[in-house]
PDB file of C-alpha atoms in Angstrom:
ATOM      1  CA  MET G  22     127.172-112.845 -76.758  1.00  0.00           C
ATOM      2  CA  ALA G  23     129.088-111.492 -73.776  1.00  0.00           C
ATOM      3  CA  LYS G  24     131.107-108.336 -74.277  1.00  0.00           C
ATOM      4  CA  LYS G  25     134.858-108.878 -74.146  1.00  0.00           C
ATOM      5  CA  THR G  26     136.202-107.204 -70.998  1.00  0.00           C
ATOM      6  CA  TYR G  27     139.835-107.090 -72.137  1.00  0.00           C
ATOM      7  CA  ASP G  28     141.919-105.967 -75.124  1.00  0.00           C
ATOM      8  CA  LEU G  29     144.580-108.701 -75.145  1.00  0.00           C
ATOM      9  CA  LEU G  30     145.040-112.164 -73.679  1.00  0.00           C
ATOM     10  CA  PHE G  31     148.531-113.257 -72.621  1.00  0.00           C
ATOM     11  CA  LYS G  32     149.189-116.875 -71.719  1.00  0.00           C
ATOM     12  CA  LEU G  33     151.906-117.170 -69.078  1.00  0.00           C
ATOM     13  CA  LEU G  34     153.496-120.306 -67.685  1.00  0.00           C
ATOM     14  CA  LEU G  35     155.193-120.982 -64.342  1.00  0.00           C
ATOM     15  CA  ILE G  36     157.776-123.765 -64.491  1.00  0.00           C
ATOM     16  CA  GLY G  37     160.457-125.116 -62.181  1.00  0.00           C
ATOM     17  CA  ASP G  38     161.147-127.954 -59.773  1.00  0.00           C
ATOM     18  CA  SER G  39     158.526-129.204 -57.352  1.00  0.00           C
ATOM     19  CA  GLY G  40     158.450-127.256 -54.091  1.00  0.00           C
ATOM     20  CA  VAL G  41     160.053-124.012 -55.312  1.00  0.00           C
ATOM     21  CA  GLY G  42     156.865-122.029 -54.685  1.00  0.00           C
ATOM     22  CA  LYS G  43     155.258-121.698 -58.135  1.00  0.00           C
ATOM     23  CA  THR G  44     151.728-122.115 -56.751  1.00  0.00           C
ATOM     24  CA  CYS G  45     152.436-119.672 -53.906  1.00  0.00           C
ATOM     25  CA  VAL G  46     153.790-117.106 -56.404  1.00  0.00           C
ATOM     26  CA  LEU G  47     150.638-117.520 -58.508  1.00  0.00           C
ATOM     27  CA  PHE G  48     148.246-117.195 -55.557  1.00  0.00           C
ATOM     28  CA  ARG G  49     150.102-114.167 -54.192  1.00  0.00           C
ATOM     29  CA  PHE G  50     149.753-112.416 -57.545  1.00  0.00           C
ATOM     30  CA  SER G  51     146.200-113.487 -58.403  1.00  0.00           C
ATOM     31  CA  ASP G  52     144.536-113.448 -54.974  1.00  0.00           C
ATOM     32  CA  ASP G  53     147.069-111.550 -52.802  1.00  0.00           C
ATOM     33  CA  ALA G  54     147.070-114.586 -50.529  1.00  0.00           C
ATOM     34  CA  PHE G  55     149.731-116.853 -49.049  1.00  0.00           C
ATOM     35  CA  ASN G  56     149.099-120.348 -47.762  1.00  0.00           C
ATOM     36  CA  THR G  57     151.796-122.554 -46.259  1.00  0.00           C
ATOM     37  CA  THR G  58     149.772-125.748 -46.665  1.00  0.00           C
ATOM     38  CA  PHE G  59     149.617-126.178 -50.458  1.00  0.00           C
ATOM     39  CA  ILE G  60     149.685-129.719 -51.712  1.00  0.00           C
ATOM     40  CA  SER G  61     151.685-130.425 -54.849  1.00  0.00           C
ATOM     41  CA  THR G  62     150.070-129.338 -58.087  1.00  0.00           C
ATOM     42  CA  ILE G  63     148.771-132.377 -59.944  1.00  0.00           C
ATOM     43  CA  GLY G  64     149.380-131.838 -63.643  1.00  0.00           C
ATOM     44  CA  ILE G  65     148.361-128.239 -64.297  1.00  0.00           C
ATOM     45  CA  ASP G  66     146.218-125.460 -62.854  1.00  0.00           C
ATOM     46  CA  PHE G  67     145.588-121.866 -63.890  1.00  0.00           C
ATOM     47  CA  LYS G  68     144.399-118.490 -62.638  1.00  0.00           C
ATOM     48  CA  ILE G  69     143.289-115.370 -64.474  1.00  0.00           C
ATOM     49  CA  LYS G  70     144.022-111.783 -63.559  1.00  0.00           C
ATOM     50  CA  THR G  71     143.334-108.699 -65.660  1.00  0.00           C
ATOM     51  CA  VAL G  72     145.827-105.832 -65.471  1.00  0.00           C
ATOM     52  CA  GLU G  73     146.003-102.473 -67.200  1.00  0.00           C
ATOM     53  CA  LEU G  74     149.186-101.551 -69.059  1.00  0.00           C
ATOM     54  CA  GLN G  75     149.667 -98.639 -71.449  1.00  0.00           C
ATOM     55  CA  GLY G  76     145.925 -98.023 -71.519  1.00  0.00           C
ATOM     56  CA  LYS G  77     145.142-101.613 -72.518  1.00  0.00           C
ATOM     57  CA  LYS G  78     143.249-104.169 -70.448  1.00  0.00           C
ATOM     58  CA  ILE G  79     145.312-107.337 -70.560  1.00  0.00           C
ATOM     59  CA  LYS G  80     143.943-110.632 -69.330  1.00  0.00           C
ATOM     60  CA  LEU G  81     146.758-112.759 -67.955  1.00  0.00           C
ATOM     61  CA  GLN G  82     146.005-116.460 -68.099  1.00  0.00           C
ATOM     62  CA  ILE G  83     148.669-117.921 -65.807  1.00  0.00           C
ATOM     63  CA  TRP G  84     149.318-121.652 -65.933  1.00  0.00           C
ATOM     64  CA  ASP G  85     150.916-123.338 -62.942  1.00  0.00           C
ATOM     65  CA  THR G  86     152.682-126.575 -63.872  1.00  0.00           C
ATOM     66  CA  ALA G  87     153.609-129.549 -61.739  1.00  0.00           C
ATOM     67  CA  GLY G  88     157.349-129.725 -61.193  1.00  0.00           C
ATOM     68  CA  GLN G  89     157.523-133.491 -60.762  1.00  0.00           C
ATOM     69  CA  GLU G  90     159.126-135.469 -63.567  1.00  0.00           C
ATOM     70  CA  ARG G  91     156.124-137.807 -63.809  1.00  0.00           C
ATOM     71  CA  PHE G  92     153.969-134.928 -65.094  1.00  0.00           C
ATOM     72  CA  HIS G  93     156.572-133.789 -67.622  1.00  0.00           C
ATOM     73  CA  THR G  94     154.724-135.056 -70.711  1.00  0.00           C
ATOM     74  CA  ILE G  95     151.464-133.400 -69.622  1.00  0.00           C
ATOM     75  CA  THR G  96     153.019-130.048 -68.852  1.00  0.00           C
ATOM     76  CA  THR G  97     155.241-129.694 -71.943  1.00  0.00           C
ATOM     77  CA  SER G  98     152.142-129.425 -74.151  1.00  0.00           C
ATOM     78  CA  TYR G  99     151.274-126.208 -72.269  1.00  0.00           C
ATOM     79  CA  TYR G 100     154.472-124.541 -73.492  1.00  0.00           C
ATOM     80  CA  ARG G 101     152.916-124.126 -76.942  1.00  0.00           C
ATOM     81  CA  GLY G 102     151.163-120.819 -77.237  1.00  0.00           C
ATOM     82  CA  ALA G 103     152.726-119.443 -74.050  1.00  0.00           C
ATOM     83  CA  MET G 104     153.840-115.842 -74.552  1.00  0.00           C
ATOM     84  CA  GLY G 105     155.738-115.612 -71.291  1.00  0.00           C
ATOM     85  CA  ILE G 106     157.412-118.210 -69.093  1.00  0.00           C
ATOM     86  CA  MET G 107     158.522-117.658 -65.520  1.00  0.00           C
ATOM     87  CA  LEU G 108     161.192-120.102 -64.508  1.00  0.00           C
ATOM     88  CA  VAL G 109     161.242-120.429 -60.710  1.00  0.00           C
ATOM     89  CA  TYR G 110     163.908-121.827 -58.386  1.00  0.00           C
ATOM     90  CA  ASP G 111     164.221-121.817 -54.602  1.00  0.00           C
ATOM     91  CA  ILE G 112     167.188-119.829 -53.209  1.00  0.00           C
ATOM     92  CA  THR G 113     167.403-122.361 -50.339  1.00  0.00           C
ATOM     93  CA  ASN G 114     167.624-125.369 -52.675  1.00  0.00           C
ATOM     94  CA  THR G 115     170.763-125.928 -54.753  1.00  0.00           C
ATOM     95  CA  LYS G 116     169.205-128.701 -56.868  1.00  0.00           C
ATOM     96  CA  SER G 117     166.329-126.439 -57.991  1.00  0.00           C
ATOM     97  CA  PHE G 118     168.917-123.901 -59.173  1.00  0.00           C
ATOM     98  CA  GLU G 119     171.081-126.523 -60.895  1.00  0.00           C
ATOM     99  CA  ASN G 120     167.997-127.714 -62.795  1.00  0.00           C
ATOM    100  CA  ILE G 121     167.509-124.255 -64.376  1.00  0.00           C
ATOM    101  CA  SER G 122     169.530-125.366 -67.413  1.00  0.00           C
ATOM    102  CA  LYS G 123     167.206-128.391 -67.851  1.00  0.00           C
ATOM    103  CA  TRP G 124     164.140-126.114 -67.691  1.00  0.00           C
ATOM    104  CA  LEU G 125     165.710-123.694 -70.186  1.00  0.00           C
ATOM    105  CA  ARG G 126     166.258-126.626 -72.575  1.00  0.00           C
ATOM    106  CA  ASN G 127     162.582-127.564 -72.144  1.00  0.00           C
ATOM    107  CA  ILE G 128     161.604-124.030 -73.119  1.00  0.00           C
ATOM    108  CA  ASP G 129     163.854-124.212 -76.210  1.00  0.00           C
ATOM    109  CA  GLU G 130     162.364-127.591 -77.182  1.00  0.00           C
ATOM    110  CA  HIS G 131     158.681-126.974 -76.504  1.00  0.00           C
ATOM    111  CA  ALA G 132     157.893-123.232 -76.519  1.00  0.00           C
ATOM    112  CA  ASN G 133     157.615-120.704 -79.338  1.00  0.00           C
ATOM    113  CA  GLU G 134     161.011-119.230 -80.112  1.00  0.00           C
ATOM    114  CA  ASP G 135     159.837-115.667 -79.416  1.00  0.00           C
ATOM    115  CA  VAL G 136     158.505-116.479 -75.924  1.00  0.00           C
ATOM    116  CA  GLU G 137     159.489-113.989 -73.209  1.00  0.00           C
ATOM    117  CA  ARG G 138     161.388-115.694 -70.409  1.00  0.00           C
ATOM    118  CA  MET G 139     162.060-114.592 -66.846  1.00  0.00           C
ATOM    119  CA  LEU G 140     164.012-116.179 -63.995  1.00  0.00           C
ATOM    120  CA  LEU G 141     162.710-115.945 -60.430  1.00  0.00           C
ATOM    121  CA  GLY G 142     164.768-116.837 -57.354  1.00  0.00           C
ATOM    122  CA  ASN G 143     161.930-117.443 -54.909  1.00  0.00           C
ATOM    123  CA  LYS G 144     161.855-117.517 -51.083  1.00  0.00           C
ATOM    124  CA  CYS G 145     164.195-114.516 -50.715  1.00  0.00           C
ATOM    125  CA  ASP G 146     162.592-113.870 -47.322  1.00  0.00           C
ATOM    126  CA  MET G 147     164.544-116.912 -46.050  1.00  0.00           C
ATOM    127  CA  GLU G 148     167.928-115.163 -46.081  1.00  0.00           C
ATOM    128  CA  ASP G 149     169.161-117.256 -43.127  1.00  0.00           C
ATOM    129  CA  LYS G 150     168.648-120.448 -45.182  1.00  0.00           C
ATOM    130  CA  ARG G 151     169.979-119.036 -48.487  1.00  0.00           C
ATOM    131  CA  ILE G 152     172.262-121.388 -50.412  1.00  0.00           C
ATOM    132  CA  VAL G 153     172.107-119.854 -53.909  1.00  0.00           C
ATOM    133  CA  PRO G 154     173.719-116.374 -53.995  1.00  0.00           C
ATOM    134  CA  LYS G 155     171.753-113.676 -55.813  1.00  0.00           C
ATOM    135  CA  ALA G 156     174.794-113.122 -58.084  1.00  0.00           C
ATOM    136  CA  LYS G 157     174.442-116.701 -59.426  1.00  0.00           C
ATOM    137  CA  GLY G 158     170.833-116.048 -60.440  1.00  0.00           C
ATOM    138  CA  GLU G 159     171.840-112.761 -62.050  1.00  0.00           C
ATOM    139  CA  GLN G 160     174.664-114.496 -63.911  1.00  0.00           C
ATOM    140  CA  ILE G 161     172.552-117.277 -65.435  1.00  0.00           C
ATOM    141  CA  ALA G 162     169.891-114.711 -66.426  1.00  0.00           C
ATOM    142  CA  ARG G 163     172.563-112.569 -68.104  1.00  0.00           C
ATOM    143  CA  GLU G 164     173.996-115.577 -69.942  1.00  0.00           C
ATOM    144  CA  HIS G 165     170.552-116.354 -71.381  1.00  0.00           C
ATOM    145  CA  GLY G 166     169.501-112.750 -71.979  1.00  0.00           C
ATOM    146  CA  ILE G 167     166.512-112.913 -69.646  1.00  0.00           C
ATOM    147  CA  ARG G 168     165.223-110.797 -66.783  1.00  0.00           C
ATOM    148  CA  PHE G 169     165.786-111.840 -63.180  1.00  0.00           C
ATOM    149  CA  PHE G 170     164.004-111.087 -59.925  1.00  0.00           C
ATOM    150  CA  GLU G 171     164.360-112.461 -56.458  1.00  0.00           C
ATOM    151  CA  THR G 172     160.869-112.929 -55.053  1.00  0.00           C
ATOM    152  CA  SER G 173     159.044-113.997 -51.938  1.00  0.00           C
ATOM    153  CA  ALA G 174     155.426-115.086 -52.166  1.00  0.00           C
ATOM    154  CA  LYS G 175     155.292-115.187 -48.362  1.00  0.00           C
ATOM    155  CA  ALA G 176     156.590-111.633 -47.802  1.00  0.00           C
ATOM    156  CA  ASN G 177     155.107-110.358 -51.097  1.00  0.00           C
ATOM    157  CA  ILE G 178     158.460-109.203 -52.491  1.00  0.00           C
ATOM    158  CA  ASN G 179     158.680-108.451 -56.247  1.00  0.00           C
ATOM    159  CA  ILE G 180     155.717-110.710 -57.139  1.00  0.00           C
ATOM    160  CA  GLU G 181     153.549-108.080 -58.797  1.00  0.00           C
ATOM    161  CA  LYS G 182     156.610-106.339 -60.238  1.00  0.00           C
ATOM    162  CA  ALA G 183     157.761-109.583 -61.897  1.00  0.00           C
ATOM    163  CA  PHE G 184     154.363-110.339 -63.476  1.00  0.00           C
ATOM    164  CA  LEU G 185     153.827-106.765 -64.662  1.00  0.00           C
ATOM    165  CA  THR G 186     157.361-106.567 -66.081  1.00  0.00           C
ATOM    166  CA  LEU G 187     156.815-109.815 -68.000  1.00  0.00           C
ATOM    167  CA  ALA G 188     153.457-108.554 -69.296  1.00  0.00           C
ATOM    168  CA  GLU G 189     155.062-105.235 -70.335  1.00  0.00           C
ATOM    169  CA  ASP G 190     157.832-107.087 -72.186  1.00  0.00           C
ATOM    170  CA  ILE G 191     155.219-109.171 -74.035  1.00  0.00           C
ATOM    171  CA  LEU G 192     153.163-106.063 -74.810  1.00  0.00           C
ATOM    172  CA  ARG G 193     156.265-104.266 -76.128  1.00  0.00           C
ATOM    173  CA  LYS G 194     157.047-107.232 -78.401  1.00  0.00           C
ATOM    174  CA  PHE G 195     153.388-107.406 -79.448  1.00  0.00           C
ATOM    175  CA  THR G 196     153.177-103.722 -80.374  1.00  0.00           C
ATOM    176  CA  SER G 197     156.552-103.702 -82.142  1.00  0.00           C
ATOM    177  CA  ASN G 198     155.437-106.694 -84.240  1.00  0.00           C
ATOM    178  CA  ARG G 199     151.948-105.147 -84.588  1.00  0.00           C
ATOM    179  CA  GLY G 200     150.391-108.325 -83.325  1.00  0.00           C
ATOM    180  CA  TRP G 201     151.342-111.944 -83.348  1.00  0.00           C
ATOM    181  CA  ASN G 202     149.897-114.586 -85.571  1.00  0.00           C
ATOM    182  CA  SER G 203     149.176-116.697 -82.512  1.00  0.00           C
ATOM    183  CA  LEU G 204     146.703-114.157 -81.055  1.00  0.00           C
TER     184      LEU G 204
END
């Protein structure tokens, strides 16, 4: 039997409208790569990256969901067991920001109640095309008691910081509860 190369496994989920950059955020974090020619995610995809936090090796299993409504029933089943959910919108797309409340409802309906949530305003490198002010993202995050980062997969802004912060928040919850039943 192969030796386990990690101490903990955290399942993370990226959700949000189609085209907001979820796949680009994932690839920037997992492979330190950016590609402008991604085709839409069909259903679900995932990547794995192991990080070290507080002396523990933590394997992050990061699921990238399709944002299109037609895949909604497939992707909601992936909410179960997720320990952290990154909710992504595009700062140049008002509709993707307005749909945040719909995505938050999905989390409430389908995820574990103790799931760590984080809001990402992606594409912050496109300041000249910005429609959603940073203050609006901060406000909705405050209202829901969740962390907020503006990110850019293209310019590699706050990507690693967001993932590591989410993993640290999960680890803190894990150690304060001395382990979850779901692990």
